[in-house]
Coordinates of C-alpha atoms in Angstrom, one line a residue:
M269 CA 24.4 -281.0 152.5
R270 CA 21.2 -281.9 154.4
Q271 CA 23.1 -284.6 156.4
A272 CA 25.8 -282.1 157.3
G273 CA 23.3 -279.6 158.5
R274 CA 21.5 -282.3 160.6
A275 CA 24.9 -283.3 162.2
H276 CA 25.6 -279.7 163.0
R277 CA 22.2 -279.3 164.7
Q278 CA 22.8 -282.5 166.8
R279 CA 26.2 -281.5 168.0
P280 CA 26.1 -280.8 171.9
R281 CA 26.7 -277.2 172.8
P282 CA 29.0 -276.1 175.6
A283 CA 27.6 -275.5 179.1
A284 CA 28.1 -271.7 178.9
A285 CA 26.3 -271.6 175.6
R286 CA 23.4 -273.6 177.0
L287 CA 23.1 -271.1 179.8
D288 CA 22.9 -268.1 177.4
R289 CA 20.2 -269.8 175.4
P290 CA 16.6 -268.9 176.2
A291 CA 14.9 -271.5 178.4
R292 CA 12.9 -274.1 176.5
A293 CA 9.7 -275.6 177.7
G294 CA 10.0 -278.8 179.7
G295 CA 12.6 -280.0 182.2
Q296 CA 15.5 -280.6 179.9
A297 CA 16.8 -277.0 179.9
R298 CA 16.4 -276.8 183.7
R299 CA 18.4 -280.0 184.2
A300 CA 21.2 -278.7 181.9
R301 CA 21.4 -275.4 183.8
R302 CA 21.6 -277.3 187.2
R303 CA 24.4 -279.6 185.9
A304 CA 26.4 -276.6 184.6
H305 CA 26.1 -274.6 187.9
R306 CA 26.9 -277.7 189.9
S307 CA 30.1 -278.5 188.0
A308 CA 31.2 -274.8 188.3
R309 CA 30.7 -274.9 192.1
V310 CA 32.7 -278.1 192.4
R311 CA 35.5 -276.7 190.4
G312 CA 35.5 -273.6 192.6
R313 CA 35.6 -275.6 195.8
R314 CA 38.5 -277.7 194.6
R315 CA 40.5 -274.7 193.7
S316 CA 39.8 -273.1 197.1
S317 CA 40.2 -276.1 199.4
G318 CA 43.4 -277.5 198.0
C319 CA 42.1 -280.8 196.6
P320 CA 44.4 -282.3 194.0
Q321 CA 44.0 -280.8 190.5
G322 CA 46.8 -282.8 188.9
P323 CA 50.0 -284.6 189.6
Q324 CA 51.0 -282.6 192.7
G325 CA 52.0 -285.5 195.0
L326 CA 50.9 -285.0 198.6
A327 CA 51.0 -281.2 198.6
W328 CA 47.2 -281.2 199.2
L329 CA 47.3 -283.5 202.2
P330 CA 47.9 -281.0 205.1
R331 CA 45.1 -278.8 203.9
R332 CA 42.7 -281.7 203.4
L333 CA 43.4 -283.1 206.9
R334 CA 43.6 -279.6 208.4
L335 CA 47.0 -280.3 209.8
R336 CA 47.6 -276.7 210.8
P337 CA 50.0 -275.9 213.6
Q338 CA 48.8 -274.1 216.7
R339 CA 49.7 -270.4 216.8
R340 CA 52.9 -269.7 218.9
R341 CA 53.8 -266.5 220.6
G342 CA 56.4 -264.5 218.7
R343 CA 56.2 -266.7 215.6
P344 CA 53.8 -266.3 212.6
Q345 CA 51.6 -269.3 211.7
P346 CA 52.9 -271.1 208.6
G347 CA 50.7 -270.6 205.6
R348 CA 49.3 -273.2 203.2
R349 CA 52.1 -273.0 200.7
R350 CA 54.7 -273.5 203.5
L351 CA 52.9 -276.6 204.8
A352 CA 52.6 -278.0 201.3
R353 CA 56.3 -277.4 200.8
L354 CA 57.2 -279.2 204.1
V355 CA 55.2 -282.3 203.1
A356 CA 56.7 -282.3 199.6
E357 CA 60.2 -282.1 201.0
A358 CA 59.6 -284.8 203.7
P359 CA 61.0 -287.7 201.7
R360 CA 64.3 -285.8 201.0
K361 CA 64.6 -284.8 204.7
L362 CA 63.9 -288.3 205.9
S363 CA 66.7 -289.6 203.8
G364 CA 69.2 -287.8 206.0
E365 CA 69.6 -284.3 204.7
E366 CA 69.9 -281.4 207.1
R367 CA 66.9 -279.3 208.1
S368 CA 66.7 -275.6 207.8
P369 CA 68.1 -273.5 210.6
G370 CA 65.8 -272.8 213.6
R371 CA 64.5 -276.3 214.0
R372 CA 65.5 -278.7 216.6
R373 CA 68.8 -280.5 216.1
A374 CA 68.6 -283.9 214.5
L375 CA 69.7 -287.1 216.3
P376 CA 73.2 -288.2 215.4
A377 CA 72.3 -291.4 213.4
P378 CA 74.3 -294.5 212.9
P379 CA 76.2 -294.8 209.6
R380 CA 74.0 -295.4 206.5
R381 CA 70.8 -295.1 208.6
A382 CA 70.5 -291.3 208.8
R383 CA 67.2 -289.8 210.0
S384 CA 66.1 -286.6 211.6
V385 CA 64.2 -286.9 214.9
A386 CA 62.5 -283.5 214.6
R387 CA 59.4 -283.4 212.4
G388 CA 57.2 -280.3 211.9
R389 CA 55.6 -279.4 215.2
G390 CA 57.5 -282.0 217.1
A391 CA 60.2 -279.5 217.7
A392 CA 60.6 -278.0 221.2
R393 CA 58.0 -275.3 221.9
G394 CA 59.5 -272.4 223.7
R395 CA 61.7 -274.6 225.9
A396 CA 65.5 -274.5 225.5
A397 CA 66.8 -277.9 224.3
S398 CA 68.7 -279.6 227.1
A399 CA 71.7 -281.7 226.0
G400 CA 71.7 -285.3 227.1
T401 CA 73.2 -288.6 226.3
V402 CA 71.0 -291.7 226.6
G403 CA 70.5 -294.7 224.4
L404 CA 70.3 -298.4 224.2
Q405 CA 73.8 -298.5 222.7
S406 CA 75.3 -295.3 224.3
A407 CA 74.4 -293.2 221.2
P408 CA 74.0 -289.4 221.8
V409 CA 70.4 -288.1 221.7
S410 CA 69.2 -284.5 221.3
L411 CA 66.5 -283.6 223.8
P412 CA 63.7 -282.9 224.4
L413 CA 61.3 -285.1 222.6
D414 CA 57.6 -284.6 222.1
I415 CA 55.9 -287.7 223.6
A416 CA 52.2 -288.6 223.8
I417 CA 50.6 -291.2 226.0
A418 CA 47.2 -292.6 224.7
G419 CA 44.9 -295.4 225.6
T420 CA 44.4 -294.6 229.3
R421 CA 41.6 -292.7 231.2
G422 CA 44.1 -289.9 231.9
V423 CA 45.8 -288.3 234.8
P424 CA 45.7 -287.9 237.8
A425 CA 45.4 -291.7 238.3
R426 CA 41.8 -292.4 239.4
Y427 CA 41.1 -295.9 238.0
S428 CA 43.6 -298.6 237.4
G429 CA 47.3 -299.5 236.9
F430 CA 47.7 -298.0 233.5
E431 CA 46.7 -294.5 234.8
T432 CA 49.2 -294.9 237.6
F433 CA 51.8 -295.9 235.0
A434 CA 51.0 -292.9 232.8
E435 CA 51.2 -290.5 235.7
E436 CA 54.5 -291.8 237.1
L437 CA 56.2 -292.1 233.7
G438 CA 54.9 -288.8 232.4
R439 CA 56.0 -286.7 235.4
R440 CA 59.5 -288.1 235.3
L441 CA 59.8 -287.6 231.5
V442 CA 58.8 -284.0 232.1
D443 CA 61.5 -283.7 234.8
R444 CA 64.0 -284.8 232.2
G445 CA 63.0 -282.0 229.8
H446 CA 60.6 -283.8 227.5
R447 CA 57.2 -282.4 226.4
V448 CA 54.5 -284.9 227.5
T449 CA 50.9 -285.0 226.4
V450 CA 48.3 -287.4 227.9
Y451 CA 45.1 -288.0 226.1
G452 CA 42.4 -288.6 228.7
R453 CA 38.7 -289.3 228.8
V454 CA 36.3 -286.5 229.5
P455 CA 34.4 -288.3 232.3
Y456 CA 37.6 -288.8 234.2
V457 CA 39.8 -285.7 233.5
G458 CA 37.1 -283.0 232.9
P459 CA 36.1 -281.2 229.7
R460 CA 38.9 -278.6 229.6
P461 CA 42.6 -279.0 228.7
R462 CA 44.9 -278.5 231.7
R463 CA 48.3 -279.4 233.1
H464 CA 49.1 -281.9 235.8
L465 CA 52.6 -282.3 237.1
G466 CA 54.0 -280.7 234.0
M467 CA 52.0 -282.9 231.6
R468 CA 49.5 -281.5 229.2
V469 CA 46.2 -283.3 229.6
V470 CA 44.0 -283.3 226.5
P471 CA 40.4 -284.4 227.2
I472 CA 38.8 -286.6 224.5
P473 CA 35.1 -287.5 224.6
A474 CA 34.3 -291.2 225.0
P475 CA 30.9 -293.0 225.4
R476 CA 30.3 -294.6 228.8
H477 CA 30.0 -298.1 227.4
K478 CA 31.6 -301.3 228.6
Y479 CA 32.8 -302.3 225.1
L480 CA 32.9 -299.1 223.1
E481 CA 34.5 -296.6 225.6
S482 CA 38.2 -297.6 225.1
P483 CA 38.2 -298.1 221.3
A484 CA 36.2 -295.0 220.6
H485 CA 38.5 -292.9 222.9
T486 CA 41.7 -294.3 221.3
L487 CA 40.3 -293.7 217.8
L488 CA 39.5 -290.0 218.6
S489 CA 42.9 -289.6 220.3
A490 CA 44.6 -290.8 217.1
F491 CA 42.8 -288.1 215.0
A492 CA 43.7 -285.5 217.6
A493 CA 47.3 -286.6 217.5
L494 CA 47.4 -286.0 213.7
R495 CA 47.3 -282.2 214.5
E496 CA 50.1 -282.4 217.1
R497 CA 52.8 -284.2 215.1
H498 CA 54.4 -285.9 218.1
D499 CA 57.8 -287.5 217.9
V500 CA 56.7 -290.6 219.8
V501 CA 53.3 -292.0 220.8
L502 CA 53.0 -294.6 223.6
V503 CA 49.7 -296.5 223.3
C504 CA 48.6 -298.5 226.4
S505 CA 46.8 -301.8 226.1
G506 CA 47.0 -304.3 223.2
A507 CA 43.2 -303.9 222.7
N508 CA 44.0 -300.5 221.1
S509 CA 46.3 -301.9 218.5
F510 CA 43.8 -301.2 215.7
A511 CA 44.5 -297.5 216.0
L512 CA 48.3 -297.8 215.5
P513 CA 48.2 -297.1 211.8
L514 CA 46.4 -293.8 212.4
F515 CA 49.0 -292.7 215.0
R516 CA 51.7 -293.5 212.4
L517 CA 49.9 -291.4 209.8
G518 CA 51.0 -288.3 211.5
G519 CA 54.7 -289.2 211.2
A520 CA 55.2 -290.3 214.9
R521 CA 57.0 -293.3 216.0
V522 CA 54.6 -295.6 217.8
A523 CA 55.2 -297.9 220.8
I524 CA 52.5 -300.1 222.5
N525 CA 52.5 -301.5 226.0
V526 CA 50.5 -304.7 225.5
D527 CA 49.7 -305.2 229.2
G528 CA 48.5 -308.8 229.9
I529 CA 46.6 -311.4 227.8
D530 CA 43.3 -309.5 228.0
R531 CA 41.3 -312.1 226.1
L532 CA 41.6 -314.4 229.1
R533 CA 39.6 -312.0 231.3
R534 CA 36.2 -313.5 232.2
K535 CA 34.2 -310.3 231.6
W536 CA 34.6 -310.7 227.8
G537 CA 32.1 -312.5 225.6
P538 CA 33.0 -314.4 222.4
L539 CA 33.1 -311.2 220.2
G540 CA 35.3 -309.4 222.7
R541 CA 37.7 -312.2 223.0
L542 CA 37.9 -312.5 219.2
W543 CA 38.7 -308.7 219.0
L544 CA 41.4 -309.0 221.5
R545 CA 42.9 -312.1 219.9
V546 CA 43.1 -310.3 216.5
G547 CA 44.7 -307.3 218.3
E548 CA 47.6 -309.3 219.6
P549 CA 49.4 -309.8 216.2
M550 CA 48.3 -306.3 215.1
A551 CA 50.3 -304.8 218.0
L552 CA 53.5 -306.3 216.7
L553 CA 52.6 -305.7 213.0
F554 CA 51.9 -301.9 213.2
A555 CA 53.9 -300.7 216.2
D556 CA 57.5 -299.6 215.8
R557 CA 58.2 -301.3 219.2
A558 CA 56.1 -303.5 221.4
I559 CA 56.6 -303.5 225.2
A560 CA 55.6 -306.0 227.8
D561 CA 55.8 -305.5 231.5
A562 CA 56.8 -309.1 232.4
D563 CA 59.3 -311.6 230.9
F564 CA 56.7 -314.3 230.6
L565 CA 54.4 -312.0 228.6
A566 CA 57.3 -311.0 226.3
C567 CA 58.1 -314.7 225.7
Y568 CA 54.4 -315.3 224.9
Y569 CA 54.4 -312.7 222.1
R570 CA 57.8 -313.7 220.8
E571 CA 57.0 -317.5 220.6
R572 CA 53.4 -317.0 219.3
Y573 CA 53.9 -314.2 216.8
G574 CA 57.7 -314.0 216.3
G575 CA 58.0 -310.3 216.8
R576 CA 60.4 -308.1 218.7
V577 CA 59.1 -307.3 222.2
E578 CA 60.9 -305.2 224.8
C579 CA 60.4 -306.0 228.5
I580 CA 60.1 -303.0 230.8
A581 CA 58.3 -303.3 234.2
Y582 CA 57.0 -300.7 236.5
G583 CA 58.4 -298.9 239.5
G584 CA 57.1 -298.8 243.1
D585 CA 59.3 -296.3 244.9
R586 CA 56.9 -293.4 245.2
P587 CA 57.5 -290.8 248.0
P588 CA 55.9 -291.8 251.4
P589 CA 52.6 -290.2 252.3
Q590 CA 52.4 -287.0 254.1
S591 CA 49.6 -288.1 256.4
D592 CA 47.8 -291.3 257.5
A593 CA 44.5 -289.5 258.4
V594 CA 42.7 -291.9 256.1
L595 CA 43.1 -294.7 258.7
A596 CA 41.2 -292.8 261.3
R597 CA 38.6 -291.8 258.7
L598 CA 37.9 -295.5 257.9
G599 CA 38.2 -296.6 261.5
L600 CA 41.4 -298.6 261.0
V601 CA 44.5 -299.1 263.1
A602 CA 47.9 -299.6 261.5
G603 CA 48.9 -303.3 261.5
E604 CA 45.4 -304.6 262.1
Y605 CA 43.9 -305.0 258.7
V606 CA 44.4 -307.0 255.5
L607 CA 44.4 -305.2 252.2
Q608 CA 43.4 -306.1 248.7
V609 CA 43.5 -303.7 245.7
G610 CA 41.9 -304.0 242.3
R611 CA 38.8 -303.2 240.3
L612 CA 35.7 -305.2 241.3
V613 CA 35.9 -307.5 238.2
P614 CA 35.9 -311.3 238.2
E615 CA 39.5 -311.7 237.2
N616 CA 40.7 -309.8 240.3
N617 CA 38.9 -312.3 242.6
A618 CA 37.6 -309.9 245.2
L619 CA 34.7 -312.3 245.9
L620 CA 37.0 -315.2 246.6
V621 CA 39.1 -313.0 249.0
V622 CA 35.9 -311.9 250.9
R623 CA 34.7 -315.5 251.2
A624 CA 38.2 -316.8 252.3
F625 CA 38.5 -314.0 254.9
A626 CA 35.3 -315.2 256.5
R627 CA 37.2 -318.4 257.3
V628 CA 40.0 -316.6 259.1
R629 CA 39.7 -316.7 262.9
T630 CA 40.7 -313.2 263.8
D631 CA 39.3 -309.8 264.9
I632 CA 41.2 -307.7 262.3
K633 CA 39.5 -306.3 259.2
L634 CA 39.7 -306.8 255.5
V635 CA 39.8 -303.7 253.3
V636 CA 39.0 -304.1 249.6
L637 CA 40.0 -301.0 247.5
G638 CA 38.5 -300.6 244.1
D639 CA 35.3 -300.1 242.1
S640 CA 33.9 -300.9 238.7
P641 CA 31.5 -298.8 236.6
Y642 CA 30.3 -301.8 234.5
C643 CA 30.5 -305.2 236.3
T644 CA 27.5 -304.3 238.5
D645 CA 26.3 -307.9 239.1
Y646 CA 29.8 -308.9 240.3
K647 CA 30.0 -305.8 242.5
R648 CA 26.7 -306.6 244.1
A649 CA 27.8 -310.1 244.8
V650 CA 30.9 -308.8 246.6
H651 CA 28.9 -306.4 248.7
A652 CA 26.4 -309.1 249.6
A653 CA 29.2 -311.5 250.7
A654 CA 31.0 -308.9 252.8
G655 CA 30.5 -309.3 256.5
P656 CA 30.9 -306.8 259.4
R657 CA 34.7 -307.2 259.3
V658 CA 34.9 -306.2 255.6
L659 CA 35.3 -302.6 254.4
L660 CA 34.6 -301.6 250.8
P661 CA 35.5 -297.9 250.5
G662 CA 35.7 -297.9 246.7
G663 CA 38.7 -296.3 244.9
V664 CA 41.4 -294.6 247.0
Y665 CA 44.3 -292.9 245.4
G666 CA 47.4 -290.7 246.1
D667 CA 48.7 -290.3 249.6
D668 CA 45.7 -292.0 251.1
Y669 CA 46.3 -295.1 249.1
L670 CA 50.0 -295.2 250.1
A671 CA 49.1 -294.7 253.7
L672 CA 46.8 -297.7 253.6
L673 CA 49.5 -299.8 252.0
R674 CA 52.1 -298.9 254.7
G675 CA 49.7 -299.6 257.5
A676 CA 48.5 -303.1 256.3
A677 CA 49.6 -306.2 258.0
C678 CA 49.1 -308.3 254.9
F679 CA 48.5 -307.6 251.2
V680 CA 46.6 -310.1 249.0
A681 CA 47.5 -310.2 245.3
A682 CA 44.5 -312.1 243.9
G683 CA 44.6 -311.2 240.3
E684 CA 44.7 -313.9 237.6
V685 CA 45.3 -312.0 234.4
G686 CA 47.9 -309.3 233.6
G687 CA 51.6 -308.7 233.7
T688 CA 53.4 -306.8 236.5
H689 CA 50.7 -305.2 238.5
P690 CA 51.7 -301.7 239.8
S691 CA 49.7 -302.2 243.0
L692 CA 51.8 -305.3 243.8
V693 CA 55.1 -303.6 243.1
E694 CA 54.1 -300.7 245.4
A695 CA 53.0 -303.1 248.1
M696 CA 56.5 -304.8 247.9
T697 CA 58.1 -301.3 248.3
H698 CA 55.9 -299.9 251.1
G699 CA 55.8 -302.7 253.6
P700 CA 53.1 -305.4 254.1
A701 CA 53.8 -309.1 253.8
V702 CA 52.3 -310.5 250.6
V703 CA 50.0 -313.5 250.0
A704 CA 49.7 -314.1 246.2
H705 CA 47.7 -316.1 243.7
D706 CA 50.0 -318.7 242.2
V707 CA 50.2 -317.6 238.6
P708 CA 53.3 -317.0 236.5
E709 CA 53.2 -313.2 236.6
H710 CA 53.2 -313.2 240.4
R711 CA 56.0 -315.8 240.6
E712 CA 58.1 -313.7 238.3
V713 CA 57.6 -310.5 240.3
L714 CA 57.7 -311.9 243.9
G715 CA 60.0 -314.9 243.7
D716 CA 60.3 -316.3 247.2
A717 CA 59.1 -313.1 248.9
A718 CA 55.5 -314.3 249.3
L719 CA 53.2 -317.1 250.3
Y720 CA 51.2 -318.6 247.4
Y721 CA 47.7 -320.2 247.2
A722 CA 46.2 -322.2 244.3
S723 CA 43.5 -320.9 241.9
G724 CA 40.1 -321.0 243.5
D725 CA 41.3 -322.4 246.8
E726 CA 39.4 -320.4 249.5
A727 CA 40.8 -322.6 252.3
G728 CA 44.3 -322.3 251.1
L729 CA 44.1 -318.5 250.9
A730 CA 42.6 -318.4 254.4
A731 CA 45.4 -320.6 255.7
C732 CA 48.1 -318.3 254.2
I733 CA 46.5 -315.2 255.8
E734 CA 46.4 -316.9 259.1
R735 CA 50.1 -317.9 258.8
V736 CA 51.1 -314.3 258.1
L737 CA 49.0 -312.9 260.9
G738 CA 50.0 -315.5 263.5
A739 CA 53.8 -315.6 262.8
P740 CA 55.4 -312.1 263.1
A741 CA 58.9 -313.5 262.3
L742 CA 57.6 -315.0 259.0
A743 CA 55.8 -311.8 258.1
E744 CA 59.0 -309.8 258.7
R745 CA 61.1 -312.1 256.6
L746 CA 58.6 -311.9 253.7
R747 CA 58.5 -308.1 254.1
E748 CA 62.2 -307.6 254.0
A749 CA 62.6 -310.0 251.0
A750 CA 60.0 -308.1 249.0
R751 CA 61.6 -304.7 249.8
A752 CA 65.0 -305.9 248.7
R753 CA 63.6 -307.4 245.4
A754 CA 61.7 -304.1 244.7
R755 CA 64.8 -302.0 245.3
E756 CA 66.7 -304.2 242.9
R757 CA 64.2 -304.6 240.1
Y758 CA 61.3 -302.1 240.4
R759 CA 62.6 -298.5 240.6
W760 CA 61.0 -295.7 238.6
E761 CA 64.4 -294.2 237.7
Q762 CA 65.4 -297.4 235.9
V763 CA 62.0 -297.6 234.2
V764 CA 62.2 -294.0 232.9
E765 CA 65.8 -294.5 231.7
R766 CA 64.8 -297.5 229.7
Y767 CA 61.7 -295.8 228.2
E768 CA 63.7 -292.7 227.3
A769 CA 66.4 -294.8 225.6
L770 CA 63.8 -296.8 223.8
F771 CA 62.1 -293.7 222.4
A772 CA 65.4 -292.2 221.3
D773 CA 66.3 -295.5 219.6
M774 CA 63.0 -295.5 217.8
C775 CA 63.6 -292.0 216.5
R776 CA 67.0 -292.9 215.2
E777 CA 65.9 -296.0 213.2
A778 CA 64.9 -295.6 209.6
R779 CA 61.3 -296.7 209.1
P780 CA 60.9 -299.4 206.3

C-alpha cells in the first residue's frame, strides 16, 4: 500500500494541472509553466498558419510559401481552402483530366502524353486568348503563354548582348499575344515595376559585386517567380543553372540559354572557373530544354555531357535609326571611322584593337563602344593606350548605336569567348565590312564574309584593317556577302518562331 501511494505521488501531472497548482519555491515550477505556455503557443501557430498537422499531403504548401495570387479586377481572390484544393488536385490534372470551366484551354497533347498547359495563375490575365498554330511538329497550340525571362540585367538594353536578346525576343513575343515578364536588376531598371514595349519589368535587388551580383539576382528572381506561376521561364547564362530547380518548384517549364563557355573568360579566378564548370552539366540536368546560340557550342555540350541541346541564334534585322545626330555629337563623319563594340573586359580584346590601330597608317578614327563596372584595371589600360585618333564614349544603345553601325567603314569583331554575338549579327545586317578574330564562333557566323586575323596578332589585325580601308571593291564584296548571310540565317522573325514553338513543345511534354 505504501509503494502504491509512492508511485501515485511520483506520477507526472498534466500541464494544465501544473498550471492550476500553486507555485512552489524554486525554479522548477516556473520552468514547467514556461514549457506549458510555449507548447500552447506553438500549437496555436500551427493551427493558424497552415503547417501540417497530419497526413494532409501538400495542402499546406501554398500557405507556407505564401503562394497567393495577385488580386484581379472583377474576380475575388481565392481563399486558402481553394489554394489547398488546387495543389491537392494537381497530380490528377497533370495526368490529363480536363480543368474546370473558366480557365485557359489546355494544349492538345499527343496520344498517351496528355498534359495541360495552363497552371494556376499562368492563365491569361484579362487578355482574350488568340488562336494560333505553331509547333516543332505542326501541333496546335493554345495561346497566349505566360513567359518569364530571368538572368539578365533587364530591359531596355543598357549593358550587353543578353539584354539586347531579352528586349528583342520579349517585344516580339508580346506582339504575338504572350504575356512576358522580365526580371531586371534594380541598379539598371530602377526600383519600381513598369512596362517596356509591352513587357512587364520586375526590379529585383542585387548587390553591386563582380562575383555575387548575377547569382544573387537570379536566386531572388526564382523566389519571386514562385508567386507568379509562369508557364515557361527562360534563364539566360549557364552560370545561373544552380537556380533552375527553384524555378521548377513553381511548376514552370524551364529553358536555359547557356551562352558561351564562360569558364574560359580571363576575368575569372580558380573558384569562378570551378563554379562555371560545375554549372555546365547542371544546365542540362535541371532544365527542360537547353539552348545554344551556335552550332559549335551545341556540339560541345552534346559531346561532353550527352544532353539534348537546341540551337537557336539571334536576329540582326532591327528597324533603321530615325536620326544620325550621334555622329555630329561625337565629331564623326560617316565612312571615316572603324568601330569595335563590347564591354571593356580582357576577352573582348579592346586593348589589342587599340594597339593594332596605332599601326594603321590613316587619318580616320577608331571608336570603341562599351564599358565595364568591374574590370577597372583593364579599362584604365585601354584608356592609357588610346591615342588622339581613338574615341571611348562608353556604352551607346538604341538608335544611336544603330546609326554608328551604319556609318562605320569597318567593324572589328575581336571577342574570343561566346557564341553568336548580337553586335556582330547586327553589324552584318547594317552595313560595315567585318574584320574578325579567327575563332570557331566567328567562322560559323561569318563564313567567307570577313577577313580574319590570328589570336594576339596586332600586326595581322592592322593589315586587315588597312586592306578594308584601302580597297573599296573588297569592302563592298564583304559587305554584300555579310548582308546576304544575315538575311538568310539571322532574322528575328525566324528566331521568335523557333522560341515560340520550343516553349509550346515544352508545355506539351509530360515531365518525368
